[in-house]
């Protein structure tokens, strides 16, 4: 059985769908600090089974001991974390507490329970700024914000843990690029609790009329059209990457580190144009100043994941936008119906 921490969140919930599709039993641990309980019944509608879920926090070691005693858990997929870059600058202690201390508590509970398989949600923000593209796993690591620092610190903990007990642990560090989109059913998707920091959910809210217009953060970058370029990956492809990583760990001890990205760069304006096609209406925008800390362009070299996991991102930008639109439009209609 798989313990999925943060399993009602954006990537966690989509991974639960793919775990169910793969016939994997799982139990969710979530404190619902950044997700809705309604995700559970939507997971049931998608998968046909009511997901097991325990409410609680990964920082509660005694609770984790109880879960490892209660369920036949033999692996963990660890999503539970705070993930907003800007917020991490304003609240570093909260990020180190939840992300680093929480993961340490989880690893200690795993060691006590002799559960030695972990898939860890890392991030491309661990990489240093690079003039060379695409980014490969051996590139220099140098986060520029506390959020990325927490991810790198946990990566280091996992490397040291593996070195301390060779062949005893099975650890995957998955470096996500830019996850976007939603499940094809339109029942689950990205559901930011306040003003979206990220491009795709903001564009989606402009498309539904919840936001008046998109602010494009700079069009003077040395890129195809002057706007920022990123590696967008459909959240369903990302979720499938987690199942592939879990299966890899079942065959291999040690430490796995792979990029999970599409390897296909896209600019802000290319994303806007794709979303306009998806929703059938223009996306109004205004070009404003660059956002501090933003890089011009980065995207993944996903070849390690392809070779080691037999996985690659299949869904393109238009599909990402179509699925995100179906989710956002459906949510807006559901909320209007409840108003
Ligand atoms: C994408 C592009 C912006 C919003 C962040 C985190 C990263 C990861 C993914 C967790 C950039 C532009 C954005 C807007 C805009 N999260 N943009 N107007 O910054 O690449 O990565 O999310 O792991 O850690 O840093 O994603 O979606 O914020 O920005 O013009 O309102 O869209 O300048 O070029 P980012 P993003």
PDB file of C-alpha atoms in Angstrom, residues 9 17 46 65 89 106 112 122 137 149 161 172 180 186 194 200 226 241 244-246 257 264 277 299 309:
ATOM      1  CA  UNK A   9      -3.511  18.627  -3.637  1.00  0.00           C
ATOM      2  CA  UNK A  17      -5.980   8.767 -10.116  1.00  0.00           C
ATOM      3  CA  UNK A  46     -13.138   9.298 -11.327  1.00  0.00           C
ATOM      4  CA  UNK A  65       3.696   5.842  13.610  1.00  0.00           C
ATOM      5  CA  UNK A  89      10.533  34.700   0.733  1.00  0.00           C
ATOM      6  CA  UNK A 106       8.394  11.442   7.785  1.00  0.00           C
ATOM      7  CA  UNK A 112      11.090   3.176  12.560  1.00  0.00           C
ATOM      8  CA  UNK A 122      11.350  18.014  -5.877  1.00  0.00           C
ATOM      9  CA  UNK A 137      20.220  16.459 -13.882  1.00  0.00           C
ATOM     10  CA  UNK A 149      16.333  25.834  -0.858  1.00  0.00           C
ATOM     11  CA  UNK A 161      20.441   8.740   3.968  1.00  0.00           C
ATOM     12  CA  UNK A 172      13.468   8.972  -6.064  1.00  0.00           C
ATOM     13  CA  UNK A 180      -0.319  22.649 -15.590  1.00  0.00           C
ATOM     14  CA  UNK A 186     -12.854  18.302 -15.476  1.00  0.00           C
ATOM     15  CA  UNK A 194      -6.114  32.958  -3.397  1.00  0.00           C
ATOM     16  CA  UNK A 200      -1.890  28.932 -16.244  1.00  0.00           C
ATOM     17  CA  UNK A 226      10.237  38.513 -25.742  1.00  0.00           C
ATOM     18  CA  UNK A 241       5.843   9.767 -14.021  1.00  0.00           C
ATOM     19  CA  UNK A 244       6.809   4.914 -13.312  1.00  0.00           C
ATOM     20  CA  UNK A 245       9.264   6.050 -10.618  1.00  0.00           C
ATOM     21  CA  UNK A 246       7.570   3.831  -8.027  1.00  0.00           C
ATOM     22  CA  UNK A 257      17.153  11.693  -9.683  1.00  0.00           C
ATOM     23  CA  UNK A 264       9.168  21.408 -25.094  1.00  0.00           C
ATOM     24  CA  UNK A 277      -8.074  28.536 -28.893  1.00  0.00           C
ATOM     25  CA  UNK A 299      13.266  23.864 -19.964  1.00  0.00           C
ATOM     26  CA  UNK A 309      11.628   4.982 -16.383  1.00  0.00           C
TER      27      UNK A 309
END
